Amino acid sequence: MILTGATPLQKTTSHRVVLPFYGYAALAFLLACLLLFFSSGAFQLHYFNPHTLAITHLMALGWGTMMILGASHQLVPVLVEGRLYSERLAWLSFVLAGLGIPLLVGAFYRFDMGWPALVGALLINLGLLAYLLNLGMSITHNSNRSPYAAFILVAICWLLLTTGLGAVLVLNFSWPLLEYNSLAYLPMHAHMGIIGWFLLLVVGVGARLIPMFLISKYTNTPLLWAIFGALNLGLISFILFTLCGHPLLLQIIPPLLVGAGILLFGYYCYQAYRQRIRRQVDAPMQVSLLSIALLALPLLLALLLVLFYAGDHNRLVLLYGFCIFFGWLTALILGMTFKTLPFIVWNRVYHLQCGRGKTPSPKDLFSERQFRAMAFCYGSGFIGFALGLLLQLPLLLKASAALLIAAAFLYTLNVARTIWHKPQRA
């Protein structure tokens, strides 16, 4: 099923629920790039410092999670061929998470784990609980038991576990609830979010959307279940070996399982690309496919961290996090935004005119020239900042962060242009 015309999208969520998530995420991305510029010196310090914590959580929650929440409210009903359970719950998740994120990020930036951090963490968890209930009911109320639904539902459970542990870690700064300090549990918290939430959900949704947008007939359900098992077993083994204190097993089994899952997903995407019917791949899809290749960078860095487990790995950890949030995840969102948002807005503006005359194509709702300029600034900024981190070059970090600001600004303008599109004839 291709997301063209009015029929598929009319069965799903109202644009009034979905579009605020896109707008919020765009502004969060712009703010994160501004913080990256003004706090670039923090990336020459230890990775556990207030400014890097604030930027990381703004990227993870304000940018990545809010964008995924908005898109999944629209796309999950299409994937399971049903309807969203409740638009009120969708609004509730937006309001609660949208209020909680700035409170938590601001608290990290000041490193004040008082009431703003606690209230922010509580609001975020309540918002995500509403999201879990909404998407869970949407999936279980439909007869479609595809692997895509399993990926999404389990990913949401991992998200709630991640944010729940995050709230406990915030409390642990003031009240010693855990055996060790919060820093000791940070790798577990981070990888529950990275692998359990982002990677699992991206694989589940991407396995459906990438062939769909490429107009590819490729599908391989047994391979998807193998990927599902490898990623979940890898994450579960990581948590167990971390808690039980088995460093040797921790360095071998989880990386092998997660690495196998990523490589199998790369193979899946390659086969979908090779068997595509649409030979010409547009710019947003090129950026989305690039994000799959960018997964190789954190995978390589994770291998290096395993090999040099006992050494000074601060620089590698910073680069690892940067490659995940500003590399793989950001490239994916930059591309997929302009494969999904134009269809949502087109359906809002033109669905009543469908079949009554010519209307613009969804791709005409955003500026491709502006998109290409954004992609150039983003690619240059990402490569430059990664090199600046690796070589510890302050001027390169500043210049590259400025390029990322330009990319975020162009992206936000293009999102606004698409959302505020007015009816016109082609």
Coordinates of C-alpha atoms in Angstrom, one line a residue:
M1 CA 0.0 0.0 0.0
I2 CA 1.4 3.3 -1.0
L3 CA 0.6 6.5 0.9
T4 CA -0.8 8.3 -2.1
G5 CA -4.3 9.6 -2.6
A6 CA -6.8 10.1 0.1
T7 CA -8.0 6.6 1.1
P8 CA -5.1 5.3 3.3
L9 CA -4.6 8.5 5.3
Q10 CA -8.3 9.2 5.8
K11 CA -8.5 5.9 7.8
T12 CA -5.9 7.2 10.3
T13 CA -5.3 10.0 12.7
S14 CA -6.4 13.6 12.3
H15 CA -3.6 16.0 11.2
R16 CA -4.5 18.2 14.2
V17 CA -3.0 15.6 16.5
V18 CA 0.0 14.7 14.4
L19 CA 1.4 18.1 13.2
P20 CA 2.2 19.6 16.6
F21 CA 4.7 16.7 17.2
Y22 CA 6.5 17.6 14.0
G23 CA 6.6 21.3 14.9
Y24 CA 7.8 20.6 18.4
A25 CA 10.5 18.2 17.2
A26 CA 11.8 20.7 14.6
L27 CA 12.2 23.4 17.2
A28 CA 13.9 21.0 19.6
F29 CA 16.4 20.0 16.9
L30 CA 17.2 23.7 16.2
L31 CA 17.6 24.4 20.0
A32 CA 19.9 21.3 20.4
C33 CA 22.1 22.6 17.6
L34 CA 22.3 26.0 19.2
L35 CA 23.2 24.4 22.5
L36 CA 25.8 22.3 20.6
F37 CA 27.4 25.6 19.3
F38 CA 27.5 27.5 22.6
S39 CA 28.5 24.4 24.6
S40 CA 31.0 22.9 22.1
G41 CA 33.7 23.2 24.8
A42 CA 31.8 20.6 26.9
F43 CA 32.7 18.0 24.3
Q44 CA 36.3 18.3 25.3
L45 CA 35.4 17.3 28.9
H46 CA 34.1 14.0 30.4
Y47 CA 30.9 12.8 28.7
F48 CA 29.1 13.0 32.1
N49 CA 28.8 16.8 32.3
P50 CA 25.7 19.0 32.5
H51 CA 25.8 20.4 29.0
T52 CA 26.3 17.1 27.2
L53 CA 23.6 15.6 29.3
A54 CA 21.2 18.4 28.4
I55 CA 22.0 18.2 24.7
T56 CA 21.7 14.4 24.6
H57 CA 18.3 14.4 26.3
L58 CA 17.0 17.2 24.1
M59 CA 18.0 15.2 21.0
A60 CA 16.7 11.9 22.4
L61 CA 13.4 13.2 23.8
G62 CA 12.6 16.5 22.2
W63 CA 13.9 15.6 18.7
G64 CA 13.9 11.8 18.2
T65 CA 11.1 10.7 20.5
M66 CA 8.6 13.5 19.8
M67 CA 9.1 13.1 16.1
I68 CA 8.6 9.3 16.4
L69 CA 5.5 9.8 18.6
G70 CA 3.9 12.1 16.1
A71 CA 4.7 10.0 13.0
S72 CA 3.7 6.7 14.7
H73 CA 0.3 8.1 15.7
Q74 CA -0.3 8.5 11.9
L75 CA 1.6 5.5 10.5
V76 CA 0.8 2.7 13.0
P77 CA -2.9 2.6 12.1
V78 CA -1.8 2.3 8.4
L79 CA 0.7 -0.5 9.2
V80 CA -1.9 -2.5 11.2
E81 CA -4.7 -1.5 8.9
G82 CA -6.9 -0.1 11.6
R83 CA -7.6 3.1 13.5
L84 CA -5.9 5.0 16.3
Y85 CA -7.6 4.0 19.6
S86 CA -7.9 7.5 21.0
E87 CA -6.9 11.0 19.7
R88 CA -7.5 12.4 23.2
L89 CA -4.7 10.1 24.5
A90 CA -2.5 11.3 21.7
W91 CA -3.1 14.9 22.7
L92 CA -2.5 14.0 26.3
S93 CA 0.9 12.4 25.5
F94 CA 1.9 15.5 23.5
V95 CA 1.0 17.9 26.3
L96 CA 2.5 15.9 29.1
A97 CA 5.8 15.1 27.3
G98 CA 6.0 18.5 25.7
L99 CA 5.8 20.2 29.2
G100 CA 8.2 17.6 30.8
I101 CA 11.0 17.7 28.3
P102 CA 12.1 21.4 28.8
L103 CA 11.9 21.0 32.6
L104 CA 14.2 18.0 32.5
V105 CA 16.6 19.4 29.9
G106 CA 16.8 22.7 31.8
A107 CA 17.5 20.8 35.0
F108 CA 20.4 18.9 33.3
Y109 CA 21.8 22.0 31.8
R110 CA 22.0 23.6 35.3
F111 CA 22.6 20.2 36.9
D112 CA 20.0 20.9 39.5
M113 CA 18.2 17.7 40.3
G114 CA 15.6 19.4 42.4
W115 CA 11.8 19.7 41.7
P116 CA 12.0 20.8 38.0
A117 CA 13.9 17.6 37.2
L118 CA 11.5 15.4 39.2
V119 CA 8.4 17.0 37.8
G120 CA 9.8 16.9 34.2
A121 CA 10.6 13.2 34.6
L122 CA 7.2 12.5 36.0
L123 CA 5.4 14.4 33.2
I124 CA 7.4 12.6 30.5
N125 CA 6.7 9.2 32.0
L126 CA 2.9 10.0 32.2
G127 CA 2.9 11.2 28.6
L128 CA 4.7 8.0 27.4
L129 CA 2.3 5.9 29.5
A130 CA -0.6 7.5 27.6
Y131 CA 1.3 6.8 24.4
L132 CA 1.8 3.1 25.3
L133 CA -1.8 2.7 26.2
N134 CA -3.0 4.3 23.0
L135 CA -0.7 2.5 20.6
G136 CA -1.0 -0.8 22.5
M137 CA -4.8 -0.7 22.3
S138 CA -4.6 0.3 18.6
I139 CA -2.4 -2.7 17.8
T140 CA -4.2 -5.3 19.9
H141 CA -7.7 -4.2 18.7
N142 CA -6.7 -5.1 15.1
S143 CA -6.4 -8.6 13.7
N144 CA -3.2 -7.8 11.8
R145 CA -0.4 -9.7 13.8
S146 CA 2.5 -8.6 11.6
P147 CA 6.1 -8.4 12.8
Y148 CA 5.9 -4.6 12.4
A149 CA 3.3 -4.4 15.2
A150 CA 5.5 -6.6 17.5
F151 CA 8.5 -4.3 16.9
I152 CA 6.5 -1.2 17.7
L153 CA 4.8 -2.6 20.8
V154 CA 7.9 -4.0 22.3
A155 CA 9.8 -0.8 21.5
I156 CA 7.3 1.3 23.3
C157 CA 7.6 -1.0 26.4
W158 CA 11.4 -0.5 26.3
L159 CA 10.9 3.3 26.0
L160 CA 8.8 3.3 29.2
L161 CA 11.4 1.2 31.0
T162 CA 14.1 3.6 29.8
T163 CA 12.3 6.7 31.0
G164 CA 11.2 4.9 34.2
L165 CA 14.8 4.1 35.0
G166 CA 15.8 7.6 34.1
A167 CA 13.3 9.0 36.7
V168 CA 14.8 6.6 39.3
L169 CA 18.3 7.9 38.4
V170 CA 17.2 11.5 38.8
L171 CA 15.8 10.6 42.3
N172 CA 19.0 8.8 43.1
F173 CA 20.9 12.1 43.0
S174 CA 18.9 13.2 46.1
W175 CA 17.8 10.0 47.7
P176 CA 20.1 6.9 47.5
L177 CA 17.6 4.4 46.1
L178 CA 20.2 2.3 44.2
E179 CA 23.3 0.5 45.3
Y180 CA 25.6 2.6 43.3
N181 CA 25.6 6.2 42.0
S182 CA 23.6 7.2 38.9
L183 CA 26.7 7.2 36.7
A184 CA 27.1 3.4 37.1
Y185 CA 23.7 2.8 35.6
L186 CA 24.1 5.3 32.8
P187 CA 25.2 2.8 30.1
M188 CA 22.2 0.6 30.8
H189 CA 19.8 3.5 30.7
A190 CA 21.3 4.8 27.5
H191 CA 21.3 1.4 25.6
M192 CA 17.8 0.6 26.7
G193 CA 16.8 3.8 24.9
I194 CA 19.1 3.5 21.9
I195 CA 18.6 -0.2 21.2
G196 CA 15.2 -1.0 22.8
W197 CA 13.4 2.2 21.8
F198 CA 15.0 3.9 18.8
L199 CA 16.7 0.9 17.0
L200 CA 13.8 -1.6 17.5
L201 CA 11.2 0.9 16.4
V202 CA 13.2 2.2 13.5
V203 CA 13.7 -1.3 12.2
G204 CA 10.1 -2.3 12.6
V205 CA 8.7 0.8 10.9
G206 CA 11.6 1.1 8.4
A207 CA 11.1 -2.6 7.3
R208 CA 7.6 -1.5 6.1
L209 CA 8.2 2.0 4.9
I210 CA 11.5 1.6 3.0
P211 CA 10.1 -1.0 0.6
M212 CA 6.8 1.0 0.4
F213 CA 8.5 4.2 -0.6
L214 CA 10.9 2.5 -3.0
I215 CA 7.9 0.6 -4.4
S216 CA 9.6 -2.7 -3.8
K217 CA 7.9 -6.1 -3.5
Y218 CA 10.6 -7.4 -1.2
T219 CA 9.4 -8.9 2.0
N220 CA 11.0 -11.5 4.4
T221 CA 9.0 -12.2 7.5
P222 CA 11.4 -14.9 8.9
L223 CA 14.3 -12.5 8.6
L224 CA 12.4 -9.8 10.4
W225 CA 11.6 -12.1 13.3
A226 CA 15.3 -13.1 13.4
I227 CA 16.3 -9.4 13.7
F228 CA 13.6 -8.9 16.4
G229 CA 15.0 -11.8 18.4
A230 CA 18.7 -10.7 18.0
L231 CA 18.1 -7.1 19.1
N232 CA 16.0 -8.0 22.1
L233 CA 18.2 -10.8 23.2
G234 CA 21.3 -8.6 22.8
L235 CA 19.7 -5.9 24.9
I236 CA 18.4 -8.3 27.6
S237 CA 21.9 -10.0 27.8
F238 CA 23.5 -6.5 28.1
I239 CA 21.3 -5.6 31.1
L240 CA 21.7 -9.0 32.8
F241 CA 25.5 -9.1 32.4
T242 CA 25.7 -5.5 33.6
L243 CA 23.7 -6.2 36.7
C244 CA 25.4 -9.5 37.5
G245 CA 28.9 -8.2 36.8
H246 CA 30.2 -10.4 34.0
P247 CA 32.5 -8.1 32.0
L248 CA 33.9 -10.7 29.6
L249 CA 30.4 -11.9 28.6
L250 CA 29.3 -8.3 28.5
Q251 CA 32.0 -7.6 25.9
I252 CA 31.2 -10.5 23.7
I253 CA 27.5 -11.7 23.6
P254 CA 25.5 -8.4 23.5
P255 CA 27.7 -6.8 20.8
L256 CA 27.5 -10.0 18.7
L257 CA 23.7 -10.2 18.9
V258 CA 23.0 -6.5 18.3
G259 CA 25.6 -6.3 15.6
A260 CA 24.0 -9.4 13.9
G261 CA 20.6 -7.7 14.1
I262 CA 21.9 -4.5 12.5
L263 CA 23.7 -6.3 9.7
L264 CA 20.6 -8.4 8.9
F265 CA 18.5 -5.2 8.8
G266 CA 21.1 -3.7 6.4
Y267 CA 20.8 -6.8 4.2
Y268 CA 17.0 -6.5 4.3
C269 CA 17.2 -2.8 3.2
Y270 CA 19.7 -3.7 0.5
Q271 CA 17.4 -6.4 -0.9
A272 CA 14.4 -4.0 -0.8
Y273 CA 16.6 -1.4 -2.7
R274 CA 17.8 -4.0 -5.2
Q275 CA 14.3 -5.2 -6.0
R276 CA 12.7 -1.8 -6.2
I277 CA 10.3 -0.9 -9.1
R278 CA 10.9 2.9 -8.8
R279 CA 14.5 3.1 -10.2
Q280 CA 14.9 6.8 -9.4
V281 CA 15.4 7.5 -5.7
D282 CA 14.4 11.0 -4.5
A283 CA 16.6 13.2 -2.2
P284 CA 14.6 12.5 1.1
M285 CA 14.8 8.7 0.4
Q286 CA 18.6 9.0 -0.3
V287 CA 19.1 10.6 3.1
S288 CA 17.0 8.0 4.8
L289 CA 19.0 5.2 3.2
L290 CA 22.2 7.0 4.2
S291 CA 21.1 6.8 7.8
I292 CA 21.1 2.9 7.5
A293 CA 24.8 3.1 6.4
L294 CA 25.5 5.5 9.3
L295 CA 24.6 2.7 11.7
A296 CA 28.0 1.3 10.8
L297 CA 29.8 4.1 12.7
P298 CA 28.4 3.5 16.2
L299 CA 28.7 -0.2 15.6
L300 CA 32.5 0.3 14.8
L301 CA 32.9 2.6 17.8
A302 CA 31.1 0.0 20.1
L303 CA 33.6 -2.6 18.9
L304 CA 36.5 -0.3 19.7
L305 CA 35.0 0.4 23.2
V306 CA 34.8 -3.4 23.7
L307 CA 38.5 -3.9 22.6
F308 CA 39.7 -1.0 24.8
Y309 CA 37.3 -1.7 27.7
A310 CA 40.0 -0.9 30.4
G311 CA 41.5 2.2 28.8
D312 CA 40.5 5.8 28.6
H313 CA 37.6 5.8 26.3
N314 CA 36.0 9.2 27.1
R315 CA 36.5 10.5 23.5
L316 CA 35.1 7.4 22.0
V317 CA 32.0 7.5 24.2
L318 CA 31.4 11.1 23.1
L319 CA 31.8 10.3 19.5
Y320 CA 29.6 7.2 19.9
G321 CA 26.8 9.2 21.3
F322 CA 27.2 12.0 18.7
C323 CA 27.1 9.4 15.8
I324 CA 23.9 7.9 17.2
F325 CA 21.9 11.1 17.9
F326 CA 23.3 13.6 15.4
G327 CA 24.2 10.9 12.8
W328 CA 22.0 7.8 12.3
L329 CA 18.9 9.1 14.1
T330 CA 19.0 12.6 12.7
A331 CA 19.7 11.5 9.1
L332 CA 16.8 9.1 9.3
I333 CA 14.4 11.8 10.6
L334 CA 15.6 14.4 8.1
G335 CA 14.8 12.1 5.2
M336 CA 11.6 10.5 6.5
T337 CA 10.0 13.8 7.5
F338 CA 9.7 14.8 3.9
K339 CA 8.4 11.3 2.9
T340 CA 5.6 11.4 5.5
L341 CA 4.7 15.0 6.4
P342 CA 3.8 16.1 2.8
F343 CA 1.3 13.3 2.5
I344 CA -0.3 14.2 5.8
V345 CA -0.6 17.9 4.8
W346 CA -1.7 17.0 1.3
N347 CA -4.5 14.8 2.7
R348 CA -5.6 17.7 4.9
V349 CA -5.6 20.3 2.1
Y350 CA -6.6 18.3 -1.0
H351 CA -8.5 15.1 -0.1
L352 CA -11.9 16.7 -0.9
Q353 CA -10.5 17.8 -4.3
C354 CA -9.2 14.3 -5.2
G355 CA -10.6 13.3 -8.6
R356 CA -12.2 16.7 -9.2
G357 CA -9.2 18.2 -11.0
K358 CA -5.5 18.5 -10.9
T359 CA -3.8 19.2 -7.5
P360 CA -0.1 19.5 -6.6
S361 CA 1.9 16.4 -5.8
P362 CA 2.8 15.9 -2.2
K363 CA 6.5 16.4 -3.1
D364 CA 5.5 19.9 -4.3
L365 CA 4.6 20.9 -0.8
F366 CA 8.2 21.3 0.4
S367 CA 11.2 22.9 -1.3
E368 CA 13.6 20.3 -2.7
R369 CA 16.2 23.0 -3.3
Q370 CA 16.0 23.9 0.4
F371 CA 16.2 20.2 1.3
R372 CA 19.4 19.7 -0.7
A373 CA 21.0 22.8 1.0
M374 CA 20.0 21.4 4.4
A375 CA 21.4 18.0 3.5
F376 CA 24.7 19.6 2.4
C377 CA 25.0 21.7 5.6
Y378 CA 24.0 18.7 7.7
G379 CA 26.5 16.3 6.1
S380 CA 29.4 18.8 6.3
G381 CA 28.5 19.7 9.9
F382 CA 28.3 16.1 11.0
I383 CA 31.6 15.1 9.4
G384 CA 33.3 18.2 10.7
F385 CA 32.1 17.8 14.3
A386 CA 32.9 14.1 14.4
L387 CA 36.5 14.9 13.3
G388 CA 36.6 17.8 15.7
L389 CA 35.6 15.4 18.5
L390 CA 38.1 12.8 17.5
L391 CA 41.0 15.2 17.1
Q392 CA 39.9 17.6 19.8
L393 CA 40.0 20.7 17.6
P394 CA 37.9 23.5 19.2
L395 CA 37.6 25.7 16.1
L396 CA 36.4 22.8 13.9
L397 CA 33.8 22.0 16.6
K398 CA 32.5 25.6 16.5
A399 CA 32.4 25.8 12.7
S400 CA 30.8 22.4 12.3
A401 CA 28.2 23.2 15.0
A402 CA 27.4 26.4 13.0
L403 CA 26.7 24.3 9.9
L404 CA 24.4 22.0 11.9
I405 CA 22.5 25.2 13.1
A406 CA 22.1 26.1 9.4
A407 CA 20.8 22.6 8.6
A408 CA 18.4 22.7 11.5
F409 CA 17.2 26.2 10.5
L410 CA 16.6 25.1 6.9
Y411 CA 14.8 22.0 8.1
T412 CA 12.5 24.0 10.4
L413 CA 11.7 26.4 7.6
N414 CA 10.8 23.6 5.2
V415 CA 8.7 21.9 7.9
A416 CA 6.8 25.2 8.5
R417 CA 6.4 25.7 4.7
T418 CA 4.9 22.2 4.4
I419 CA 2.6 22.5 7.5
W420 CA 1.2 26.0 6.5
H421 CA 0.7 25.0 2.8
K422 CA -2.4 26.7 1.3
P423 CA -4.6 25.2 -1.3
Q424 CA -3.6 25.8 -4.9
R425 CA -4.0 24.3 -8.3
A426 CA -1.2 22.6 -10.1

